[in-house]
Amino acid sequence: KKLLRSQEQSVRASIIKPEGEKEREVRRAVGEYLKGRINEAFGRLADLIDSGVSHADVFYLFGEISRRKGLYEQAEKYLVKAMRFAVHNPHVYYSLGMIRTIQCRHKEAINLLKHFIKLNETAKGHFELAKSLKQLGIISESALHISRAIELEPRSEFYLFKMQMFKQ
């Protein structure tokens, strides 16, 4: 929930307004996304991209929704475009890190997730980084990131449970 709220705040705060009708369409797409109407937001964003809108936040949101829909190649394409425009958005690094994890490209995932944590430290970021580190057999560093996730969210039974699994 914290990561989603953080993503929502990032999307709301960083939208640079295109002009006129396209500005309203971007706002509508973001509104649909924030209300959980992912398919509607996805359609609006696709229409905006097809109409020639070239903006980091449009690319990020389209890439993020594509990732959630399991369209990883498409997600990667638009997240990379978003990164070229807005290297300051930590969520681009997180989303690309998640795609790299799914693709078993753990070294790349580690670099992206470390950058995400540097820009926006979250328990979820540390946890995802720990998973990739563990996949590469880097157990001690992985355990440190699980511990940090627990420090950031001490009441999370999920992270405590995962820490026990890592110890085994």
GROMACS .gro file of N, CA and C in nm:
model
  504
    1LYS      N    1   0.082  -0.120   0.000
    1LYS     CA    2   0.000   0.000   0.000
    1LYS      C    3   0.087   0.126   0.000
    2LYS      N    4   0.197   0.123   0.079
    2LYS     CA    5   0.284   0.241   0.084
    2LYS      C    6   0.346   0.268  -0.051
    3LEU      N    7   0.390   0.161  -0.119
    3LEU     CA    8   0.451   0.179  -0.251
    3LEU      C    9   0.350   0.234  -0.349
    4LEU      N   10   0.226   0.181  -0.346
    4LEU     CA   11   0.122   0.231  -0.436
    4LEU      C   12   0.093   0.378  -0.406
    5ARG      N   13   0.083   0.413  -0.277
    5ARG     CA   14   0.060   0.554  -0.242
    5ARG      C   15   0.175   0.641  -0.290
    6SER      N   16   0.296   0.591  -0.273
    6SER     CA   17   0.413   0.665  -0.317
    6SER      C   18   0.412   0.682  -0.469
    7GLN      N   19   0.372   0.577  -0.541
    7GLN     CA   20   0.362   0.586  -0.687
    7GLN      C   21   0.254   0.687  -0.725
    8GLU      N   22   0.141   0.683  -0.655
    8GLU     CA   23   0.032   0.777  -0.684
    8GLU      C   24   0.080   0.920  -0.665
    9GLN      N   25   0.150   0.946  -0.555
    9GLN     CA   26   0.199   1.080  -0.529
    9GLN      C   27   0.298   1.123  -0.635
   10SER      N   28   0.383   1.030  -0.677
   10SER     CA   29   0.481   1.061  -0.780
   10SER      C   30   0.413   1.096  -0.911
   11VAL      N   31   0.312   1.017  -0.947
   11VAL     CA   32   0.240   1.043  -1.073
   11VAL      C   33   0.168   1.177  -1.065
   12ARG      N   34   0.099   1.202  -0.954
   12ARG     CA   35   0.025   1.328  -0.940
   12ARG      C   36   0.119   1.449  -0.940
   13ALA      N   37   0.230   1.438  -0.870
   13ALA     CA   38   0.320   1.552  -0.854
   13ALA      C   39   0.403   1.583  -0.977
   14SER      N   40   0.429   1.482  -1.058
   14SER     CA   41   0.527   1.504  -1.164
   14SER      C   42   0.467   1.526  -1.302
   15ILE      N   43   0.336   1.522  -1.313
   15ILE     CA   44   0.276   1.542  -1.445
   15ILE      C   45   0.306   1.684  -1.492
   16ILE      N   46   0.372   1.693  -1.605
   16ILE     CA   47   0.395   1.821  -1.671
   16ILE      C   48   0.284   1.832  -1.773
   17LYS      N   49   0.208   1.934  -1.766
   17LYS     CA   50   0.084   1.942  -1.842
   17LYS      C   51   0.106   1.966  -1.992
   18PRO      N   52   0.062   1.870  -2.076
   18PRO     CA   53   0.055   1.902  -2.218
   18PRO      C   54  -0.056   2.006  -2.236
   19GLU      N   55  -0.071   2.058  -2.353
   19GLU     CA   56  -0.167   2.165  -2.372
   19GLU      C   57  -0.305   2.114  -2.413
   20GLY      N   58  -0.409   2.185  -2.370
   20GLY     CA   59  -0.545   2.165  -2.417
   20GLY      C   60  -0.606   2.030  -2.389
   21GLU      N   61  -0.667   1.973  -2.492
   21GLU     CA   62  -0.740   1.848  -2.479
   21GLU      C   63  -0.649   1.734  -2.434
   22LYS      N   64  -0.528   1.733  -2.481
   22LYS     CA   65  -0.436   1.626  -2.441
   22LYS      C   66  -0.407   1.633  -2.291
   23GLU      N   67  -0.399   1.755  -2.238
   23GLU     CA   68  -0.380   1.771  -2.094
   23GLU      C   69  -0.496   1.707  -2.018
   24ARG      N   70  -0.617   1.730  -2.064
   24ARG     CA   71  -0.734   1.670  -1.997
   24ARG      C   72  -0.731   1.518  -2.009
   25GLU      N   73  -0.687   1.467  -2.121
   25GLU     CA   74  -0.680   1.322  -2.139
   25GLU      C   75  -0.575   1.259  -2.047
   26VAL      N   76  -0.463   1.328  -2.031
   26VAL     CA   77  -0.361   1.279  -1.938
   26VAL      C   78  -0.419   1.276  -1.797
   27ARG      N   79  -0.486   1.383  -1.758
   27ARG     CA   80  -0.547   1.387  -1.624
   27ARG      C   81  -0.653   1.278  -1.608
   28ARG      N   82  -0.733   1.256  -1.711
   28ARG     CA   83  -0.834   1.150  -1.704
   28ARG      C   84  -0.769   1.013  -1.688
   29ALA      N   85  -0.663   0.990  -1.765
   29ALA     CA   86  -0.593   0.861  -1.757
   29ALA      C   87  -0.535   0.840  -1.617
   30VAL      N   88  -0.472   0.943  -1.562
   30VAL     CA   89  -0.418   0.932  -1.426
   30VAL      C   90  -0.531   0.909  -1.326
   31GLY      N   91  -0.641   0.981  -1.344
   31GLY     CA   92  -0.757   0.962  -1.256
   31GLY      C   93  -0.810   0.819  -1.261
   32GLU      N   94  -0.820   0.764  -1.380
   32GLU     CA   95  -0.866   0.625  -1.394
   32GLU      C   96  -0.770   0.530  -1.322
   33TYR      N   97  -0.642   0.553  -1.340
   33TYR     CA   98  -0.541   0.468  -1.276
   33TYR      C   99  -0.552   0.476  -1.123
   34LEU      N  100  -0.563   0.596  -1.071
   34LEU     CA  101  -0.569   0.614  -0.926
   34LEU      C  102  -0.697   0.556  -0.866
   35LYS      N  103  -0.802   0.546  -0.946
   35LYS     CA  104  -0.928   0.486  -0.900
   35LYS      C  105  -0.929   0.335  -0.919
   36GLY      N  106  -0.820   0.281  -0.971
   36GLY     CA  107  -0.812   0.137  -0.991
   36GLY      C  108  -0.872   0.087  -1.120
   37ARG      N  109  -0.909   0.179  -1.207
   37ARG     CA  110  -0.967   0.140  -1.336
   37ARG      C  111  -0.852   0.129  -1.438
   38ILE      N  112  -0.779   0.021  -1.422
   38ILE     CA  113  -0.655   0.001  -1.496
   38ILE      C  114  -0.681  -0.010  -1.647
   39ASN      N  115  -0.780  -0.086  -1.687
   39ASN     CA  116  -0.806  -0.103  -1.831
   39ASN      C  117  -0.844   0.029  -1.898
   40GLU      N  118  -0.923   0.110  -1.828
   40GLU     CA  119  -0.962   0.240  -1.883
   40GLU      C  120  -0.840   0.331  -1.897
   41ALA      N  121  -0.756   0.332  -1.793
   41ALA     CA  122  -0.634   0.413  -1.797
   41ALA      C  123  -0.543   0.364  -1.909
   42PHE      N  124  -0.529   0.235  -1.921
   42PHE     CA  125  -0.445   0.175  -2.025
   42PHE      C  126  -0.491   0.220  -2.164
   43GLY      N  127  -0.622   0.215  -2.188
   43GLY     CA  128  -0.676   0.258  -2.317
   43GLY      C  129  -0.652   0.404  -2.344
   44ARG      N  130  -0.676   0.487  -2.245
   44ARG     CA  131  -0.652   0.632  -2.262
   44ARG      C  132  -0.505   0.660  -2.291
   45LEU      N  133  -0.417   0.595  -2.218
   45LEU     CA  134  -0.274   0.617  -2.238
   45LEU      C  135  -0.229   0.569  -2.376
   46ALA      N  136  -0.282   0.456  -2.418
   46ALA     CA  137  -0.248   0.406  -2.553
   46ALA      C  138  -0.293   0.505  -2.659
   47ASP      N  139  -0.412   0.562  -2.642
   47ASP     CA  140  -0.462   0.663  -2.737
   47ASP      C  141  -0.373   0.786  -2.737
   48LEU      N  142  -0.330   0.829  -2.618
   48LEU     CA  143  -0.242   0.946  -2.608
   48LEU      C  144  -0.109   0.920  -2.680
   49ILE      N  145  -0.052   0.804  -2.658
   49ILE     CA  146   0.075   0.770  -2.723
   49ILE      C  147   0.055   0.763  -2.874
   50ASP      N  148  -0.055   0.702  -2.917
   50ASP     CA  149  -0.084   0.694  -3.061
   50ASP      C  150  -0.103   0.831  -3.123
   51SER      N  151  -0.152   0.927  -3.042
   51SER     CA  152  -0.175   1.062  -3.095
   51SER      C  153  -0.047   1.147  -3.095
   52GLY      N  154   0.063   1.089  -3.047
   52GLY     CA  155   0.190   1.161  -3.054
   52GLY      C  156   0.237   1.222  -2.924
   53VAL      N  157   0.165   1.201  -2.814
   53VAL     CA  158   0.211   1.254  -2.685
   53VAL      C  159   0.339   1.179  -2.648
   54SER      N  160   0.443   1.256  -2.616
   54SER     CA  161   0.572   1.200  -2.580
   54SER      C  162   0.613   1.263  -2.448
   55HIS      N  163   0.577   1.196  -2.340
   55HIS     CA  164   0.600   1.252  -2.208
   55HIS      C  165   0.637   1.141  -2.110
   56ALA      N  166   0.732   1.168  -2.022
   56ALA     CA  167   0.784   1.068  -1.929
   56ALA      C  168   0.674   1.003  -1.846
   57ASP      N  169   0.583   1.083  -1.793
   57ASP     CA  170   0.480   1.027  -1.705
   57ASP      C  171   0.380   0.941  -1.780
   58VAL      N  172   0.351   0.978  -1.904
   58VAL     CA  173   0.262   0.895  -1.986
   58VAL      C  174   0.333   0.762  -2.014
   59PHE      N  175   0.460   0.768  -2.050
   59PHE     CA  176   0.535   0.646  -2.076
   59PHE      C  177   0.548   0.560  -1.950
   60TYR      N  178   0.577   0.624  -1.836
   60TYR     CA  179   0.591   0.549  -1.711
   60TYR      C  180   0.461   0.476  -1.677
   61LEU      N  181   0.352   0.550  -1.677
   61LEU     CA  182   0.225   0.491  -1.636
   61LEU      C  183   0.182   0.381  -1.732
   62PHE      N  184   0.202   0.403  -1.862
   62PHE     CA  185   0.169   0.300  -1.960
   62PHE      C  186   0.258   0.176  -1.939
   63GLY      N  187   0.386   0.199  -1.911
   63GLY     CA  188   0.477   0.087  -1.884
   63GLY      C  189   0.441   0.013  -1.757
   64GLU      N  190   0.406   0.087  -1.653
   64GLU     CA  191   0.369   0.025  -1.526
   64GLU      C  192   0.242  -0.059  -1.541
   65ILE      N  193   0.143  -0.006  -1.610
   65ILE     CA  194   0.019  -0.082  -1.631
   65ILE      C  195   0.049  -0.205  -1.716
   66SER      N  196   0.133  -0.189  -1.817
   66SER     CA  197   0.171  -0.303  -1.901
   66SER      C  198   0.237  -0.411  -1.817
   67ARG      N  199   0.323  -0.370  -1.724
   67ARG     CA  200   0.390  -0.467  -1.635
   67ARG      C  201   0.287  -0.542  -1.552
   68ARG      N  202   0.193  -0.470  -1.496
   68ARG     CA  203   0.091  -0.533  -1.413
   68ARG      C  204   0.001  -0.626  -1.492
   69LYS      N  205  -0.012  -0.598  -1.621
   69LYS     CA  206  -0.093  -0.684  -1.708
   69LYS      C  207  -0.012  -0.801  -1.762
   70GLY      N  208   0.118  -0.807  -1.730
   70GLY     CA  209   0.202  -0.916  -1.777
   70GLY      C  210   0.256  -0.896  -1.918
   71LEU      N  211   0.247  -0.775  -1.969
   71LEU     CA  212   0.299  -0.742  -2.102
   71LEU      C  213   0.441  -0.688  -2.087
   72TYR      N  214   0.534  -0.777  -2.054
   72TYR     CA  215   0.666  -0.736  -2.010
   72TYR      C  216   0.750  -0.667  -2.117
   73GLU      N  217   0.744  -0.714  -2.240
   73GLU     CA  218   0.822  -0.649  -2.346
   73GLU      C  219   0.772  -0.507  -2.370
   74GLN      N  220   0.641  -0.492  -2.374
   74GLN     CA  221   0.583  -0.359  -2.392
   74GLN      C  222   0.616  -0.271  -2.273
   75ALA      N  223   0.604  -0.326  -2.154
   75ALA     CA  224   0.635  -0.251  -2.032
   75ALA      C  225   0.779  -0.202  -2.035
   76GLU      N  226   0.870  -0.292  -2.069
   76GLU     CA  227   1.011  -0.257  -2.074
   76GLU      C  228   1.036  -0.142  -2.173
   77LYS      N  229   0.974  -0.151  -2.288
   77LYS     CA  230   0.992  -0.048  -2.392
   77LYS      C  231   0.952   0.090  -2.339
   78TYR      N  232   0.836   0.099  -2.275
   78TYR     CA  233   0.787   0.230  -2.230
   78TYR      C  234   0.854   0.277  -2.102
   79LEU      N  235   0.895   0.185  -2.017
   79LEU     CA  236   0.968   0.226  -1.896
   79LEU      C  237   1.106   0.280  -1.933
   80VAL      N  238   1.170   0.219  -2.031
   80VAL     CA  239   1.300   0.270  -2.077
   80VAL      C  240   1.281   0.410  -2.138
   81LYS      N  241   1.174   0.429  -2.214
   81LYS     CA  242   1.146   0.562  -2.269
   81LYS      C  243   1.125   0.663  -2.156
   82ALA      N  244   1.050   0.623  -2.055
   82ALA     CA  245   1.025   0.713  -1.941
   82ALA      C  246   1.156   0.748  -1.871
   83MET      N  247   1.245   0.649  -1.857
   83MET     CA  248   1.372   0.672  -1.790
   83MET      C  249   1.457   0.773  -1.868
   84ARG      N  250   1.449   0.768  -1.998
   84ARG     CA  251   1.527   0.863  -2.079
   84ARG      C  252   1.481   1.007  -2.056
   85PHE      N  253   1.351   1.023  -2.031
   85PHE     CA  254   1.296   1.156  -2.007
   85PHE      C  255   1.313   1.201  -1.863
   86ALA      N  256   1.293   1.109  -1.770
   86ALA     CA  257   1.285   1.146  -1.627
   86ALA      C  258   1.362   1.047  -1.542
   87VAL      N  259   1.492   1.065  -1.535
   87VAL     CA  260   1.575   0.973  -1.458
   87VAL      C  261   1.552   0.989  -1.307
   88HIS      N  262   1.476   1.089  -1.266
   88HIS     CA  263   1.453   1.114  -1.124
   88HIS      C  264   1.337   1.034  -1.066
   89ASN      N  265   1.258   0.968  -1.150
   89ASN     CA  266   1.141   0.894  -1.100
   89ASN      C  267   1.185   0.757  -1.049
   90PRO      N  268   1.186   0.738  -0.917
   90PRO     CA  269   1.234   0.611  -0.863
   90PRO      C  270   1.150   0.491  -0.904
   91HIS      N  271   1.023   0.514  -0.930
   91HIS     CA  272   0.934   0.403  -0.962
   91HIS      C  273   0.964   0.339  -1.097
   92VAL      N  274   1.026   0.415  -1.186
   92VAL     CA  275   1.070   0.357  -1.313
   92VAL      C  276   1.175   0.250  -1.285
   93TYR      N  277   1.267   0.278  -1.195
   93TYR     CA  278   1.372   0.182  -1.161
   93TYR      C  279   1.313   0.058  -1.094
   94TYR      N  280   1.216   0.079  -1.006
   94TYR     CA  281   1.151  -0.035  -0.939
   94TYR      C  282   1.081  -0.124  -1.042
   95SER      N  283   1.002  -0.063  -1.129
   95SER     CA  284   0.926  -0.141  -1.227
   95SER      C  285   1.018  -0.216  -1.322
   96LEU      N  286   1.123  -0.149  -1.368
   96LEU     CA  287   1.220  -0.218  -1.455
   96LEU      C  288   1.293  -0.329  -1.378
   97GLY      N  289   1.322  -0.304  -1.251
   97GLY     CA  290   1.384  -0.407  -1.168
   97GLY      C  291   1.295  -0.530  -1.154
   98MET      N  292   1.166  -0.507  -1.140
   98MET     CA  293   1.072  -0.619  -1.130
   98MET      C  294   1.068  -0.698  -1.260
   99ILE      N  295   1.071  -0.628  -1.372
   99ILE     CA  296   1.072  -0.697  -1.502
   99ILE      C  297   1.200  -0.780  -1.516
  100ARG      N  298   1.313  -0.722  -1.480
  100ARG     CA  299   1.440  -0.794  -1.489
  100ARG      C  300   1.438  -0.918  -1.398
  101THR      N  301   1.375  -0.908  -1.283
  101THR     CA  302   1.363  -1.023  -1.193
  101THR      C  303   1.281  -1.133  -1.260
  102ILE      N  304   1.170  -1.097  -1.319
  102ILE     CA  305   1.085  -1.195  -1.388
  102ILE      C  306   1.161  -1.260  -1.503
  103GLN      N  307   1.246  -1.182  -1.569
  103GLN     CA  308   1.326  -1.233  -1.681
  103GLN      C  309   1.451  -1.308  -1.634
  104CYS      N  310   1.468  -1.323  -1.502
  104CYS     CA  311   1.586  -1.388  -1.442
  104CYS      C  312   1.715  -1.317  -1.480
  105ARG      N  313   1.707  -1.188  -1.497
  105ARG     CA  314   1.825  -1.104  -1.523
  105ARG      C  315   1.858  -1.033  -1.392
  106HIS      N  316   1.904  -1.113  -1.296
  106HIS     CA  317   1.915  -1.065  -1.158
  106HIS      C  318   2.022  -0.959  -1.138
  107LYS      N  319   2.133  -0.965  -1.211
  107LYS     CA  320   2.235  -0.862  -1.195
  107LYS      C  321   2.180  -0.725  -1.234
  108GLU      N  322   2.105  -0.721  -1.343
  108GLU     CA  323   2.043  -0.594  -1.385
  108GLU      C  324   1.936  -0.552  -1.284
  109ALA      N  325   1.858  -0.650  -1.237
  109ALA     CA  326   1.755  -0.619  -1.137
  109ALA      C  327   1.817  -0.559  -1.012
  110ILE      N  328   1.929  -0.616  -0.969
  110ILE     CA  329   1.997  -0.566  -0.849
  110ILE      C  330   2.038  -0.421  -0.867
  111ASN      N  331   2.098  -0.389  -0.979
  111ASN     CA  332   2.141  -0.250  -1.003
  111ASN      C  333   2.022  -0.155  -1.004
  112LEU      N  334   1.914  -0.194  -1.071
  112LEU     CA  335   1.795  -0.108  -1.077
  112LEU      C  336   1.731  -0.091  -0.939
  113LEU      N  337   1.721  -0.200  -0.864
  113LEU     CA  338   1.658  -0.193  -0.733
  113LEU      C  339   1.744  -0.116  -0.632
  114LYS      N  340   1.875  -0.128  -0.644
  114LYS     CA  341   1.962  -0.047  -0.558
  114LYS      C  342   1.943   0.102  -0.587
  115HIS      N  343   1.929   0.134  -0.714
  115HIS     CA  344   1.906   0.275  -0.750
  115HIS      C  345   1.770   0.321  -0.698
  116PHE      N  346   1.669   0.236  -0.708
  116PHE     CA  347   1.536   0.269  -0.655
  116PHE      C  348   1.546   0.300  -0.506
  117ILE      N  349   1.615   0.212  -0.431
  117ILE     CA  350   1.627   0.230  -0.286
  117ILE      C  351   1.702   0.358  -0.253
  118LYS      N  352   1.802   0.389  -0.334
  118LYS     CA  353   1.878   0.514  -0.312
  118LYS      C  354   1.786   0.636  -0.326
  119LEU      N  355   1.694   0.631  -0.420
  119LEU     CA  356   1.603   0.743  -0.445
  119LEU      C  357   1.480   0.741  -0.354
  120ASN      N  358   1.436   0.619  -0.315
  120ASN     CA  359   1.311   0.605  -0.241
  120ASN      C  360   1.316   0.475  -0.160
  121GLU      N  361   1.369   0.483  -0.040
  121GLU     CA  362   1.387   0.363   0.041
  121GLU      C  363   1.253   0.312   0.092
  122THR      N  364   1.220   0.188   0.056
  122THR     CA  365   1.098   0.123   0.103
  122THR      C  366   1.130  -0.020   0.143
  123ALA      N  367   1.045  -0.076   0.228
  123ALA     CA  368   1.060  -0.216   0.267
  123ALA      C  369   1.047  -0.306   0.144
  124LYS      N  370   0.951  -0.276   0.060
  124LYS     CA  371   0.929  -0.357  -0.061
  124LYS      C  372   1.053  -0.355  -0.151
  125GLY      N  373   1.117  -0.241  -0.166
  125GLY     CA  374   1.238  -0.231  -0.246
  125GLY      C  375   1.348  -0.318  -0.190
  126HIS      N  376   1.367  -0.313  -0.058
  126HIS     CA  377   1.470  -0.396   0.005
  126HIS      C  378   1.436  -0.544  -0.010
  127PHE      N  379   1.309  -0.577   0.003
  127PHE     CA  380   1.270  -0.717  -0.010
  127PHE      C  381   1.295  -0.769  -0.151
  128GLU      N  382   1.256  -0.693  -0.252
  128GLU     CA  383   1.277  -0.737  -0.390
  128GLU      C  384   1.426  -0.748  -0.422
  129LEU      N  385   1.504  -0.656  -0.369
  129LEU     CA  386   1.649  -0.663  -0.387
  129LEU      C  387   1.704  -0.790  -0.321
  130ALA      N  388   1.657  -0.820  -0.203
  130ALA     CA  389   1.701  -0.941  -0.131
  130ALA      C  390   1.671  -1.066  -0.212
  131LYS      N  391   1.555  -1.071  -0.276
  131LYS     CA  392   1.520  -1.188  -0.356
  131LYS      C  393   1.618  -1.208  -0.472
  132SER      N  394   1.652  -1.099  -0.542
  132SER     CA  395   1.747  -1.111  -0.654
  132SER      C  396   1.886  -1.149  -0.605
  133LEU      N  397   1.928  -1.090  -0.494
  133LEU     CA  398   2.059  -1.125  -0.439
  133LEU      C  399   2.063  -1.274  -0.401
  134LYS      N  400   1.956  -1.322  -0.342
  134LYS     CA  401   1.950  -1.463  -0.304
  134LYS      C  402   1.958  -1.553  -0.427
  135GLN      N  403   1.894  -1.513  -0.536
  135GLN     CA  404   1.898  -1.591  -0.659
  135GLN      C  405   2.041  -1.606  -0.711
  136LEU      N  406   2.124  -1.506  -0.686
  136LEU     CA  407   2.264  -1.512  -0.729
  136LEU      C  408   2.356  -1.572  -0.622
  137GLY      N  409   2.297  -1.616  -0.511
  137GLY     CA  410   2.375  -1.679  -0.406
  137GLY      C  411   2.447  -1.581  -0.314
  138ILE      N  412   2.407  -1.455  -0.317
  138ILE     CA  413   2.469  -1.353  -0.232
  138ILE      C  414   2.384  -1.342  -0.104
  139ILE      N  415   2.395  -1.443  -0.022
  139ILE     CA  416   2.306  -1.462   0.092
  139ILE      C  417   2.324  -1.358   0.201
  140SER      N  418   2.448  -1.323   0.235
  140SER     CA  419   2.470  -1.230   0.347
  140SER      C  420   2.412  -1.092   0.314
  141GLU      N  421   2.435  -1.043   0.193
  141GLU     CA  422   2.379  -0.913   0.155
  141GLU      C  423   2.227  -0.921   0.144
  142SER      N  424   2.179  -1.034   0.097
  142SER     CA  425   2.034  -1.055   0.088
  142SER      C  426   1.970  -1.045   0.227
  143ALA      N  427   2.032  -1.111   0.325
  143ALA     CA  428   1.980  -1.107   0.462
  143ALA      C  429   1.980  -0.965   0.518
  144LEU      N  430   2.083  -0.887   0.483
  144LEU     CA  431   2.087  -0.747   0.528
  144LEU      C  432   1.966  -0.668   0.475
  145HIS      N  433   1.930  -0.694   0.351
  145HIS     CA  434   1.816  -0.621   0.292
  145HIS      C  435   1.682  -0.668   0.349
  146ILE      N  436   1.672  -0.797   0.381
  146ILE     CA  437   1.551  -0.845   0.449
  146ILE      C  438   1.541  -0.779   0.586
  147SER      N  439   1.655  -0.771   0.657
  147SER     CA  440   1.657  -0.706   0.789
  147SER      C  441   1.615  -0.560   0.778
  148ARG      N  442   1.662  -0.493   0.675
  148ARG     CA  443   1.625  -0.352   0.656
  148ARG      C  444   1.476  -0.340   0.625
  149ALA      N  445   1.422  -0.432   0.548
  149ALA     CA  446   1.278  -0.430   0.520
  149ALA      C  447   1.200  -0.442   0.651
  150ILE      N  448   1.247  -0.529   0.739
  150ILE     CA  449   1.180  -0.546   0.869
  150ILE      C  450   1.193  -0.419   0.953
  151GLU      N  451   1.311  -0.355   0.950
  151GLU     CA  452   1.328  -0.228   1.023
  151GLU      C  453   1.231  -0.122   0.974
  152LEU      N  454   1.210  -0.119   0.843
  152LEU     CA  455   1.121  -0.018   0.786
  152LEU      C  456   0.974  -0.049   0.811
  153GLU      N  457   0.941  -0.177   0.818
  153GLU     CA  458   0.803  -0.219   0.847
  153GLU      C  459   0.806  -0.328   0.953
  154PRO      N  460   0.832  -0.290   1.079
  154PRO     CA  461   0.852  -0.389   1.185
  154PRO      C  462   0.728  -0.473   1.217
  155ARG      N  463   0.613  -0.427   1.180
  155ARG     CA  464   0.491  -0.502   1.210
  155ARG      C  465   0.450  -0.596   1.096
  156SER      N  466   0.528  -0.597   0.992
  156SER     CA  467   0.494  -0.680   0.877
  156SER      C  468   0.531  -0.826   0.903
  157GLU      N  469   0.429  -0.909   0.923
  157GLU     CA  470   0.454  -1.050   0.943
  157GLU      C  471   0.512  -1.114   0.816
  158PHE      N  472   0.480  -1.057   0.702
  158PHE     CA  473   0.531  -1.109   0.575
  158PHE      C  474   0.683  -1.108   0.573
  159TYR      N  475   0.744  -0.995   0.607
  159TYR     CA  476   0.889  -0.985   0.604
  159TYR      C  477   0.954  -1.070   0.712
  160LEU      N  478   0.890  -1.079   0.829
  160LEU     CA  479   0.942  -1.165   0.935
  160LEU      C  480   0.941  -1.310   0.890
  161PHE      N  481   0.833  -1.351   0.825
  161PHE     CA  482   0.822  -1.487   0.773
  161PHE      C  483   0.931  -1.514   0.669
  162LYS      N  484   0.950  -1.419   0.579
  162LYS     CA  485   1.052  -1.434   0.474
  162LYS      C  486   1.192  -1.441   0.535
  163MET      N  487   1.216  -1.365   0.641
  163MET     CA  488   1.347  -1.370   0.707
  163MET      C  489   1.373  -1.511   0.760
  164GLN      N  490   1.271  -1.573   0.818
  164GLN     CA  491   1.286  -1.710   0.867
  164GLN      C  492   1.319  -1.805   0.753
  165MET      N  493   1.256  -1.785   0.637
  165MET     CA  494   1.282  -1.869   0.520
  165MET      C  495   1.425  -1.850   0.471
  166PHE      N  496   1.474  -1.725   0.475
  166PHE     CA  497   1.610  -1.697   0.430
  166PHE      C  498   1.712  -1.764   0.523
  167LYS      N  499   1.681  -1.771   0.651
  167LYS     CA  500   1.774  -1.832   0.747
  167LYS      C  501   1.787  -1.982   0.724
  168GLN      N  502   1.683  -2.043   0.668
  168GLN     CA  503   1.686  -2.188   0.642
  168GLN      C  504   1.767  -2.211   0.521
   0.00000   0.00000   0.00000
